[in-house]
Amino acid sequence: MRRNFLVSSLASTLALATVVTVVAQQRKTAVKSQPATATQTTISEAASEGILLPASDALMLVDVRRLLTEAIPRSMAGNPAKLAEFNADLEQFKTRTGLDPRSFERIAVGTRITNPSATITKIDHTVVVARGTFNASALAAAGRLAAKGKYREEQHRGKTVYVFSLNDQIKLFGLLKMRVSDLAMSVLDDRTLAFGEPDAVRATIDSSANRSNTSNADLIALAQRNPNAIVGFGGNVPPAATRNLDFGNEEIERNIAAIRQFYGSVGTTADGFDMLTILRADKASEAKSLGDTLLAVKQLAPLFVGQLSGQKGRLAKNAIDNLKIVMQGTEVQISLAVPQADITTLVQVF
């Protein structure tokens, strides 16, 4: 199957951001809405974890405190069954890995966009650097107990790397069911953990030893363009990721191949959620062509949305109506405002 970069790269990256953010509940009981406090963190503070990441193609910064006080309560408002299911999945993840997702405060995620073959683009070499109120060494010990002997210890640059052999389907952080083979974890300092793919964790130990590491400086700057966001992300598009595209339309393929960077954010507003994605090309003419194509797709979307009925159809129509596409210089800005009522319905329907 030919690659669809827009799906396999951008969408997968955004999905990854969502997955890792939901791990951050601070209590063992169901999440409840709380007022923001003066000590609340921001994604700009999460940049200190981003500096520890190895060189990445895409990077996410997550303010998990605001996730707890705003995003989770809003998205699951009026649906206690869904919230109970979410908490049960978090408990299962803790039981299987020893990692208590409720103790994380802020997270930085790094990943690579690779091309195993001419027609495949993958998101891999993923690692999470998590900072929290936990005792990192005690959390690592809990992981060893949960593994019941199915783990090994490795030494890398003076750090111990624990590699847990899960080899099972697991609902990752209570959200995404996937098969996990080996999950590596290492203590970077008393309040900071690195976990993810073994090679990526070892690379994180290497980069964290260099406090002047600037390999991800540009991506960190992109990810914190909106310091008030809950999630900020930024990424470079490797040229190989957009080669050999096959959409049956040369103009669409050319427009996607022109994308060189992407960045954006997810946040809350007084009325719901707002999402922003910016696609950057080398030339203003390329950005205009890309923007015109996206506007054309938006105009055609109602023809397909009309086939959906009930609440799904209404949600899709509202999303199309609220989607804004603006070309500015070498960038195409794609913004979407999602009202609270639609978020509540979305959780119920899906």
mmCIF file of C-alpha atoms in Angstrom:
data_model
loop_
_atom_site.group_PDB
_atom_site.id
_atom_site.type_symbol
_atom_site.label_atom_id
_atom_site.label_comp_id
_atom_site.label_asym_id
_atom_site.label_seq_id
_atom_site.Cartn_x
_atom_site.Cartn_y
_atom_site.Cartn_z
ATOM 1 C CA MET A 1 0.000 0.000 0.000
ATOM 2 C CA ARG A 2 1.302 3.446 -0.896
ATOM 3 C CA ARG A 3 1.979 5.903 1.857
ATOM 4 C CA ASN A 4 -0.417 8.613 2.857
ATOM 5 C CA PHE A 5 1.902 11.038 4.592
ATOM 6 C CA LEU A 6 -0.866 13.259 5.837
ATOM 7 C CA VAL A 7 -2.326 10.317 7.723
ATOM 8 C CA SER A 8 0.711 8.261 8.655
ATOM 9 C CA SER A 9 2.885 11.162 9.729
ATOM 10 C CA LEU A 10 0.910 14.164 10.891
ATOM 11 C CA ALA A 11 -2.106 12.304 12.188
ATOM 12 C CA SER A 12 -0.034 9.619 13.905
ATOM 13 C CA THR A 13 2.107 12.265 15.526
ATOM 14 C CA LEU A 14 -0.913 14.129 16.835
ATOM 15 C CA ALA A 15 -2.375 10.871 18.061
ATOM 16 C CA LEU A 16 0.829 10.183 19.924
ATOM 17 C CA ALA A 17 0.592 13.561 21.638
ATOM 18 C CA THR A 18 -2.938 12.760 22.775
ATOM 19 C CA VAL A 19 -1.948 9.313 24.030
ATOM 20 C CA VAL A 20 0.923 10.457 26.179
ATOM 21 C CA THR A 21 -0.914 13.426 27.666
ATOM 22 C CA VAL A 22 -3.695 11.392 29.212
ATOM 23 C CA VAL A 23 -1.299 9.529 31.487
ATOM 24 C CA ALA A 24 -1.020 12.380 33.919
ATOM 25 C CA GLN A 25 -3.803 12.054 36.501
ATOM 26 C CA GLN A 26 -2.701 13.187 39.949
ATOM 27 C CA ARG A 27 -5.147 11.135 42.034
ATOM 28 C CA LYS A 28 -6.294 7.541 42.263
ATOM 29 C CA THR A 29 -9.928 8.590 42.131
ATOM 30 C CA ALA A 30 -11.787 9.803 39.069
ATOM 31 C CA VAL A 31 -10.653 13.120 37.625
ATOM 32 C CA LYS A 32 -12.538 16.117 38.927
ATOM 33 C CA SER A 33 -12.419 19.699 37.740
ATOM 34 C CA GLN A 34 -10.306 22.009 39.891
ATOM 35 C CA PRO A 35 -9.531 25.705 39.584
ATOM 36 C CA ALA A 36 -6.144 26.572 38.108
ATOM 37 C CA THR A 37 -3.513 27.595 40.631
ATOM 38 C CA ALA A 38 -0.615 30.006 40.584
ATOM 39 C CA THR A 39 1.830 27.087 40.653
ATOM 40 C CA GLN A 40 0.391 25.518 37.506
ATOM 41 C CA THR A 41 2.974 24.459 34.937
ATOM 42 C CA THR A 42 3.009 25.454 31.294
ATOM 43 C CA ILE A 43 4.269 23.769 28.159
ATOM 44 C CA SER A 44 7.086 26.322 28.143
ATOM 45 C CA GLU A 45 8.345 24.746 31.363
ATOM 46 C CA ALA A 46 8.147 21.342 29.684
ATOM 47 C CA ALA A 47 10.838 22.614 27.317
ATOM 48 C CA SER A 48 13.361 21.633 30.001
ATOM 49 C CA GLU A 49 12.347 18.007 29.388
ATOM 50 C CA GLY A 50 12.448 18.569 25.635
ATOM 51 C CA ILE A 51 16.118 19.499 25.878
ATOM 52 C CA LEU A 52 16.809 16.012 27.248
ATOM 53 C CA LEU A 53 15.364 14.269 24.198
ATOM 54 C CA PRO A 54 17.621 12.833 21.493
ATOM 55 C CA ALA A 55 17.536 14.390 18.018
ATOM 56 C CA SER A 56 13.955 13.991 16.800
ATOM 57 C CA ASP A 57 11.879 14.623 13.698
ATOM 58 C CA ALA A 58 8.796 15.484 15.762
ATOM 59 C CA LEU A 59 8.490 16.712 19.317
ATOM 60 C CA MET A 60 5.621 17.322 21.750
ATOM 61 C CA LEU A 61 5.435 19.348 24.945
ATOM 62 C CA VAL A 62 2.523 18.655 27.276
ATOM 63 C CA ASP A 63 1.165 20.632 30.228
ATOM 64 C CA VAL A 64 -0.481 17.754 32.070
ATOM 65 C CA ARG A 65 -1.615 19.857 35.026
ATOM 66 C CA ARG A 66 -3.987 21.775 32.795
ATOM 67 C CA LEU A 67 -4.933 18.511 31.167
ATOM 68 C CA LEU A 68 -6.228 17.413 34.561
ATOM 69 C CA THR A 69 -8.010 20.612 35.508
ATOM 70 C CA GLU A 70 -9.481 21.427 32.097
ATOM 71 C CA ALA A 71 -9.273 18.880 29.274
ATOM 72 C CA ILE A 72 -10.198 15.586 30.935
ATOM 73 C CA PRO A 73 -13.111 16.987 33.009
ATOM 74 C CA ARG A 74 -14.496 18.780 29.965
ATOM 75 C CA SER A 75 -14.154 15.937 27.498
ATOM 76 C CA MET A 76 -15.830 13.414 29.800
ATOM 77 C CA ALA A 77 -18.388 15.730 31.370
ATOM 78 C CA GLY A 78 -21.740 14.009 31.671
ATOM 79 C CA ASN A 79 -20.348 10.556 30.925
ATOM 80 C CA PRO A 80 -19.330 8.894 34.221
ATOM 81 C CA ALA A 81 -19.208 5.452 32.584
ATOM 82 C CA LYS A 82 -16.554 6.594 30.115
ATOM 83 C CA LEU A 83 -14.580 8.225 32.912
ATOM 84 C CA ALA A 84 -14.739 5.033 35.000
ATOM 85 C CA GLU A 85 -13.513 3.015 32.014
ATOM 86 C CA PHE A 86 -10.649 5.433 31.508
ATOM 87 C CA ASN A 87 -9.568 5.139 35.151
ATOM 88 C CA ALA A 88 -9.807 1.345 35.024
ATOM 89 C CA ASP A 89 -7.528 1.280 31.990
ATOM 90 C CA LEU A 90 -5.010 3.457 33.820
ATOM 91 C CA GLU A 91 -5.055 1.025 36.734
ATOM 92 C CA GLN A 92 -4.447 -1.883 34.376
ATOM 93 C CA PHE A 93 -1.498 -0.077 32.815
ATOM 94 C CA LYS A 94 -0.052 0.521 36.280
ATOM 95 C CA THR A 95 -0.501 -3.144 37.171
ATOM 96 C CA ARG A 96 1.245 -4.324 34.005
ATOM 97 C CA THR A 97 4.160 -1.856 34.015
ATOM 98 C CA GLY A 98 4.500 -0.460 37.533
ATOM 99 C CA LEU A 99 4.252 3.044 36.061
ATOM 100 C CA ASP A 100 1.600 5.049 37.890
ATOM 101 C CA PRO A 101 0.349 7.500 35.255
ATOM 102 C CA ARG A 102 -1.266 9.692 37.902
ATOM 103 C CA SER A 103 2.071 10.897 39.216
ATOM 104 C CA PHE A 104 3.272 12.656 36.046
ATOM 105 C CA GLU A 105 3.210 16.450 35.834
ATOM 106 C CA ARG A 106 4.598 17.347 32.428
ATOM 107 C CA ILE A 107 5.857 15.379 29.476
ATOM 108 C CA ALA A 108 8.086 15.817 26.459
ATOM 109 C CA VAL A 109 7.884 13.294 23.619
ATOM 110 C CA GLY A 110 10.342 12.763 20.799
ATOM 111 C CA THR A 111 9.941 10.524 17.775
ATOM 112 C CA ARG A 112 11.534 9.843 14.402
ATOM 113 C CA ILE A 113 9.843 9.600 11.004
ATOM 114 C CA THR A 114 11.549 6.761 9.153
ATOM 115 C CA ASN A 115 11.214 4.965 5.838
ATOM 116 C CA PRO A 116 11.811 1.203 6.100
ATOM 117 C CA SER A 117 11.031 0.893 2.393
ATOM 118 C CA ALA A 118 10.179 3.087 -0.576
ATOM 119 C CA THR A 119 6.451 2.873 0.118
ATOM 120 C CA ILE A 120 6.311 2.828 3.924
ATOM 121 C CA THR A 121 6.620 5.699 6.387
ATOM 122 C CA LYS A 122 6.750 4.865 10.091
ATOM 123 C CA ILE A 123 6.690 6.732 13.382
ATOM 124 C CA ASP A 124 9.241 5.044 15.637
ATOM 125 C CA HIS A 125 12.211 5.557 17.953
ATOM 126 C CA THR A 126 9.698 7.100 20.337
ATOM 127 C CA VAL A 127 10.660 8.148 23.847
ATOM 128 C CA VAL A 128 8.890 10.021 26.643
ATOM 129 C CA VAL A 129 10.643 12.159 29.245
ATOM 130 C CA ALA A 130 8.275 12.578 32.187
ATOM 131 C CA ARG A 131 8.696 14.819 35.204
ATOM 132 C CA GLY A 132 6.496 14.513 38.255
ATOM 133 C CA THR A 133 6.090 14.425 41.995
ATOM 134 C CA PHE A 134 7.065 10.755 42.106
ATOM 135 C CA ASN A 135 10.294 9.280 43.393
ATOM 136 C CA ALA A 136 11.778 8.041 40.129
ATOM 137 C CA SER A 137 13.835 5.298 41.759
ATOM 138 C CA ALA A 138 10.815 3.964 43.674
ATOM 139 C CA LEU A 139 8.779 3.984 40.448
ATOM 140 C CA ALA A 140 11.480 1.963 38.691
ATOM 141 C CA ALA A 141 11.406 -0.525 41.553
ATOM 142 C CA ALA A 142 7.629 -0.832 41.192
ATOM 143 C CA GLY A 143 8.139 -1.617 37.524
ATOM 144 C CA ARG A 144 10.492 -4.452 38.365
ATOM 145 C CA LEU A 145 7.936 -5.945 40.754
ATOM 146 C CA ALA A 146 5.124 -5.638 38.217
ATOM 147 C CA ALA A 147 7.243 -7.384 35.583
ATOM 148 C CA LYS A 148 7.456 -10.519 37.750
ATOM 149 C CA GLY A 149 10.916 -11.345 36.530
ATOM 150 C CA LYS A 150 10.206 -10.605 32.873
ATOM 151 C CA TYR A 151 12.742 -7.848 32.617
ATOM 152 C CA ARG A 152 16.433 -7.324 32.204
ATOM 153 C CA GLU A 153 18.843 -4.675 33.423
ATOM 154 C CA GLU A 154 21.400 -2.952 31.217
ATOM 155 C CA GLN A 155 24.021 -0.335 32.007
ATOM 156 C CA HIS A 156 24.460 2.682 29.756
ATOM 157 C CA ARG A 157 26.718 5.638 30.589
ATOM 158 C CA GLY A 158 26.390 4.934 34.295
ATOM 159 C CA LYS A 159 22.585 4.660 34.196
ATOM 160 C CA THR A 160 20.525 1.523 34.702
ATOM 161 C CA VAL A 161 18.077 0.760 31.894
ATOM 162 C CA TYR A 162 15.233 -1.598 32.793
ATOM 163 C CA VAL A 163 13.737 -3.381 29.785
ATOM 164 C CA PHE A 164 10.354 -4.970 30.495
ATOM 165 C CA SER A 165 9.185 -7.768 28.196
ATOM 166 C CA LEU A 166 5.441 -7.244 27.890
ATOM 167 C CA ASN A 167 4.774 -8.953 24.534
ATOM 168 C CA ASP A 168 1.065 -8.364 24.861
ATOM 169 C CA GLN A 169 -1.816 -6.156 23.882
ATOM 170 C CA ILE A 170 -2.092 -3.302 26.326
ATOM 171 C CA LYS A 171 -4.216 -0.188 26.445
ATOM 172 C CA LEU A 172 -1.418 2.318 26.434
ATOM 173 C CA PHE A 173 -2.033 4.987 29.074
ATOM 174 C CA GLY A 174 -5.709 4.137 29.139
ATOM 175 C CA LEU A 175 -6.386 5.262 25.584
ATOM 176 C CA LEU A 176 -4.817 3.368 22.689
ATOM 177 C CA LYS A 177 -4.757 -0.428 22.450
ATOM 178 C CA MET A 178 -1.543 -1.630 20.874
ATOM 179 C CA ARG A 179 0.986 -4.420 21.065
ATOM 180 C CA VAL A 180 4.010 -3.588 23.195
ATOM 181 C CA SER A 181 7.054 -5.855 23.017
ATOM 182 C CA ASP A 182 9.845 -4.270 25.055
ATOM 183 C CA LEU A 183 9.328 -1.156 27.167
ATOM 184 C CA ALA A 184 12.520 0.418 28.490
ATOM 185 C CA MET A 185 12.739 2.780 31.449
ATOM 186 C CA SER A 186 15.587 4.677 33.097
ATOM 187 C CA VAL A 187 15.860 7.204 35.922
ATOM 188 C CA LEU A 188 17.405 10.442 34.690
ATOM 189 C CA ASP A 189 17.184 12.230 38.037
ATOM 190 C CA ASP A 190 15.109 12.032 41.204
ATOM 191 C CA ARG A 191 11.984 13.417 39.544
ATOM 192 C CA THR A 192 12.527 12.546 35.899
ATOM 193 C CA LEU A 193 12.029 9.293 33.991
ATOM 194 C CA ALA A 194 12.672 8.309 30.395
ATOM 195 C CA PHE A 195 10.643 5.453 28.954
ATOM 196 C CA GLY A 196 9.879 4.131 25.501
ATOM 197 C CA GLU A 197 11.679 2.055 22.900
ATOM 198 C CA PRO A 198 14.990 0.694 24.269
ATOM 199 C CA ASP A 199 17.241 2.337 21.658
ATOM 200 C CA ALA A 200 15.457 5.651 22.152
ATOM 201 C CA VAL A 201 15.848 5.508 25.934
ATOM 202 C CA ARG A 202 19.585 4.856 25.569
ATOM 203 C CA ALA A 203 19.815 7.797 23.161
ATOM 204 C CA THR A 204 17.996 9.955 25.723
ATOM 205 C CA ILE A 205 20.589 9.076 28.352
ATOM 206 C CA ASP A 206 23.277 10.191 25.904
ATOM 207 C CA SER A 207 21.565 13.506 25.166
ATOM 208 C CA SER A 208 20.667 14.211 28.805
ATOM 209 C CA ALA A 209 24.355 14.011 29.694
ATOM 210 C CA ASN A 210 24.849 17.075 27.492
ATOM 211 C CA ARG A 211 22.972 19.927 29.175
ATOM 212 C CA SER A 212 23.895 22.224 26.309
ATOM 213 C CA ASN A 213 22.150 19.898 23.846
ATOM 214 C CA THR A 214 20.622 22.005 21.050
ATOM 215 C CA SER A 215 19.674 19.251 18.594
ATOM 216 C CA ASN A 216 15.959 19.940 19.098
ATOM 217 C CA ALA A 217 16.111 23.703 19.690
ATOM 218 C CA ASP A 218 14.137 24.579 16.551
ATOM 219 C CA LEU A 219 11.405 22.025 17.267
ATOM 220 C CA ILE A 220 11.104 23.143 20.890
ATOM 221 C CA ALA A 221 10.654 26.724 19.699
ATOM 222 C CA LEU A 222 7.892 25.602 17.328
ATOM 223 C CA ALA A 223 6.171 23.497 19.997
ATOM 224 C CA GLN A 224 5.927 26.393 22.435
ATOM 225 C CA ARG A 225 4.700 29.030 19.979
ATOM 226 C CA ASN A 226 1.492 29.078 22.023
ATOM 227 C CA PRO A 227 2.700 28.977 25.647
ATOM 228 C CA ASN A 228 -0.892 28.801 26.921
ATOM 229 C CA ALA A 229 -1.663 25.553 25.097
ATOM 230 C CA ILE A 230 -2.105 22.192 26.775
ATOM 231 C CA VAL A 231 -0.218 20.412 23.993
ATOM 232 C CA GLY A 232 2.319 21.978 21.662
ATOM 233 C CA PHE A 233 4.053 20.130 18.846
ATOM 234 C CA GLY A 234 6.526 20.727 16.069
ATOM 235 C CA GLY A 235 8.166 18.581 13.432
ATOM 236 C CA ASN A 236 10.327 18.445 10.352
ATOM 237 C CA VAL A 237 9.243 16.472 7.302
ATOM 238 C CA PRO A 238 12.091 14.313 5.938
ATOM 239 C CA PRO A 239 12.122 14.430 2.109
ATOM 240 C CA ALA A 240 11.888 10.631 1.922
ATOM 241 C CA ALA A 241 8.572 10.735 3.780
ATOM 242 C CA THR A 242 6.776 12.352 0.857
ATOM 243 C CA ARG A 243 8.350 10.471 -2.043
ATOM 244 C CA ASN A 244 6.357 8.005 -4.104
ATOM 245 C CA LEU A 245 2.995 9.308 -2.893
ATOM 246 C CA ASP A 246 0.038 7.865 -4.746
ATOM 247 C CA PHE A 247 -3.246 9.749 -4.385
ATOM 248 C CA GLY A 248 -4.206 9.461 -8.024
ATOM 249 C CA ASN A 249 -3.797 13.225 -8.292
ATOM 250 C CA GLU A 250 -0.444 14.778 -9.160
ATOM 251 C CA GLU A 251 -1.388 18.212 -7.801
ATOM 252 C CA ILE A 252 -2.265 16.846 -4.355
ATOM 253 C CA GLU A 253 0.919 14.767 -4.305
ATOM 254 C CA ARG A 254 2.999 17.812 -5.255
ATOM 255 C CA ASN A 255 1.345 19.961 -2.580
ATOM 256 C CA ILE A 256 1.965 17.427 0.186
ATOM 257 C CA ALA A 257 5.562 16.929 -0.952
ATOM 258 C CA ALA A 258 6.113 20.680 -0.514
ATOM 259 C CA ILE A 259 5.539 20.498 3.267
ATOM 260 C CA ARG A 260 8.817 21.007 5.118
ATOM 261 C CA GLN A 261 7.663 21.598 8.704
ATOM 262 C CA PHE A 262 4.505 21.400 10.793
ATOM 263 C CA TYR A 263 3.662 22.755 14.214
ATOM 264 C CA GLY A 264 0.651 23.664 16.286
ATOM 265 C CA SER A 265 -1.198 23.320 19.542
ATOM 266 C CA VAL A 266 -4.266 22.040 21.362
ATOM 267 C CA GLY A 267 -5.856 24.137 24.065
ATOM 268 C CA THR A 268 -9.064 25.067 25.818
ATOM 269 C CA THR A 269 -11.244 28.129 25.499
ATOM 270 C CA ALA A 270 -14.198 29.475 27.457
ATOM 271 C CA ASP A 271 -16.492 27.608 25.048
ATOM 272 C CA GLY A 272 -14.600 24.375 24.394
ATOM 273 C CA PHE A 273 -11.354 23.392 22.665
ATOM 274 C CA ASP A 274 -9.234 24.963 19.958
ATOM 275 C CA MET A 275 -6.771 23.181 17.689
ATOM 276 C CA LEU A 276 -4.194 24.744 15.408
ATOM 277 C CA THR A 277 -1.937 23.078 12.847
ATOM 278 C CA ILE A 278 0.448 25.066 10.653
ATOM 279 C CA LEU A 279 2.074 23.565 7.571
ATOM 280 C CA ARG A 280 5.202 25.313 6.309
ATOM 281 C CA ALA A 281 6.655 25.153 2.787
ATOM 282 C CA ASP A 282 9.833 26.611 1.311
ATOM 283 C CA LYS A 283 8.045 29.064 -0.972
ATOM 284 C CA ALA A 284 4.963 31.254 -0.648
ATOM 285 C CA SER A 285 3.722 29.942 -4.003
ATOM 286 C CA GLU A 286 3.887 26.367 -2.668
ATOM 287 C CA ALA A 287 1.975 27.350 0.470
ATOM 288 C CA LYS A 288 -0.710 29.073 -1.604
ATOM 289 C CA SER A 289 -1.125 25.999 -3.796
ATOM 290 C CA LEU A 290 -1.374 23.755 -0.729
ATOM 291 C CA GLY A 291 -3.891 26.087 0.899
ATOM 292 C CA ASP A 292 -6.010 26.259 -2.244
ATOM 293 C CA THR A 293 -6.101 22.462 -2.392
ATOM 294 C CA LEU A 294 -7.183 22.210 1.255
ATOM 295 C CA LEU A 295 -9.908 24.809 0.671
ATOM 296 C CA ALA A 296 -11.139 22.771 -2.294
ATOM 297 C CA VAL A 297 -11.256 19.626 -0.140
ATOM 298 C CA LYS A 298 -13.237 21.544 2.498
ATOM 299 C CA GLN A 299 -15.755 22.639 -0.129
ATOM 300 C CA LEU A 300 -16.213 19.054 -1.311
ATOM 301 C CA ALA A 301 -16.413 17.574 2.205
ATOM 302 C CA PRO A 302 -20.179 18.187 2.660
ATOM 303 C CA LEU A 303 -20.843 15.751 -0.192
ATOM 304 C CA PHE A 304 -19.316 12.961 1.891
ATOM 305 C CA VAL A 305 -20.556 14.193 5.261
ATOM 306 C CA GLY A 306 -24.106 14.048 3.902
ATOM 307 C CA GLN A 307 -23.822 10.253 3.966
ATOM 308 C CA LEU A 308 -23.488 10.302 7.761
ATOM 309 C CA SER A 309 -26.650 10.345 9.822
ATOM 310 C CA GLY A 310 -27.613 11.383 13.319
ATOM 311 C CA GLN A 311 -25.093 12.787 15.751
ATOM 312 C CA LYS A 312 -22.082 11.719 13.673
ATOM 313 C CA GLY A 313 -23.359 13.689 10.723
ATOM 314 C CA ARG A 314 -24.034 16.754 12.850
ATOM 315 C CA LEU A 315 -20.567 16.594 14.429
ATOM 316 C CA ALA A 316 -18.889 16.287 11.028
ATOM 317 C CA LYS A 317 -20.895 19.215 9.614
ATOM 318 C CA ASN A 318 -20.035 21.398 12.604
ATOM 319 C CA ALA A 319 -16.336 20.543 12.228
ATOM 320 C CA ILE A 320 -16.374 21.536 8.547
ATOM 321 C CA ASP A 321 -18.206 24.772 9.317
ATOM 322 C CA ASN A 322 -15.750 25.680 12.092
ATOM 323 C CA LEU A 323 -12.597 24.739 10.148
ATOM 324 C CA LYS A 324 -10.584 27.772 9.047
ATOM 325 C CA ILE A 325 -7.790 27.666 6.450
ATOM 326 C CA VAL A 326 -5.594 30.730 5.971
ATOM 327 C CA MET A 327 -2.486 31.178 3.815
ATOM 328 C CA GLN A 328 0.167 33.559 5.115
ATOM 329 C CA GLY A 329 3.579 33.744 3.481
ATOM 330 C CA THR A 330 5.109 30.282 3.410
ATOM 331 C CA GLU A 331 2.588 28.887 5.902
ATOM 332 C CA VAL A 332 -0.901 27.407 5.780
ATOM 333 C CA GLN A 333 -2.793 27.801 9.058
ATOM 334 C CA ILE A 334 -5.514 25.248 9.807
ATOM 335 C CA SER A 335 -7.590 26.052 12.885
ATOM 336 C CA LEU A 336 -10.595 24.335 14.386
ATOM 337 C CA ALA A 337 -12.773 25.485 17.256
ATOM 338 C CA VAL A 338 -14.778 22.680 18.879
ATOM 339 C CA PRO A 339 -17.613 23.804 21.182
ATOM 340 C CA GLN A 340 -18.117 22.049 24.490
ATOM 341 C CA ALA A 341 -21.425 20.551 23.376
ATOM 342 C CA ASP A 342 -19.708 18.814 20.455
ATOM 343 C CA ILE A 343 -16.942 17.461 22.697
ATOM 344 C CA THR A 344 -19.532 15.947 25.043
ATOM 345 C CA THR A 345 -21.385 14.371 22.108
ATOM 346 C CA LEU A 346 -18.127 13.126 20.562
ATOM 347 C CA VAL A 347 -17.211 11.194 23.717
ATOM 348 C CA GLN A 348 -20.685 9.667 23.865
ATOM 349 C CA VAL A 349 -20.791 8.646 20.187
ATOM 350 C CA PHE A 350 -17.273 7.246 19.917
#
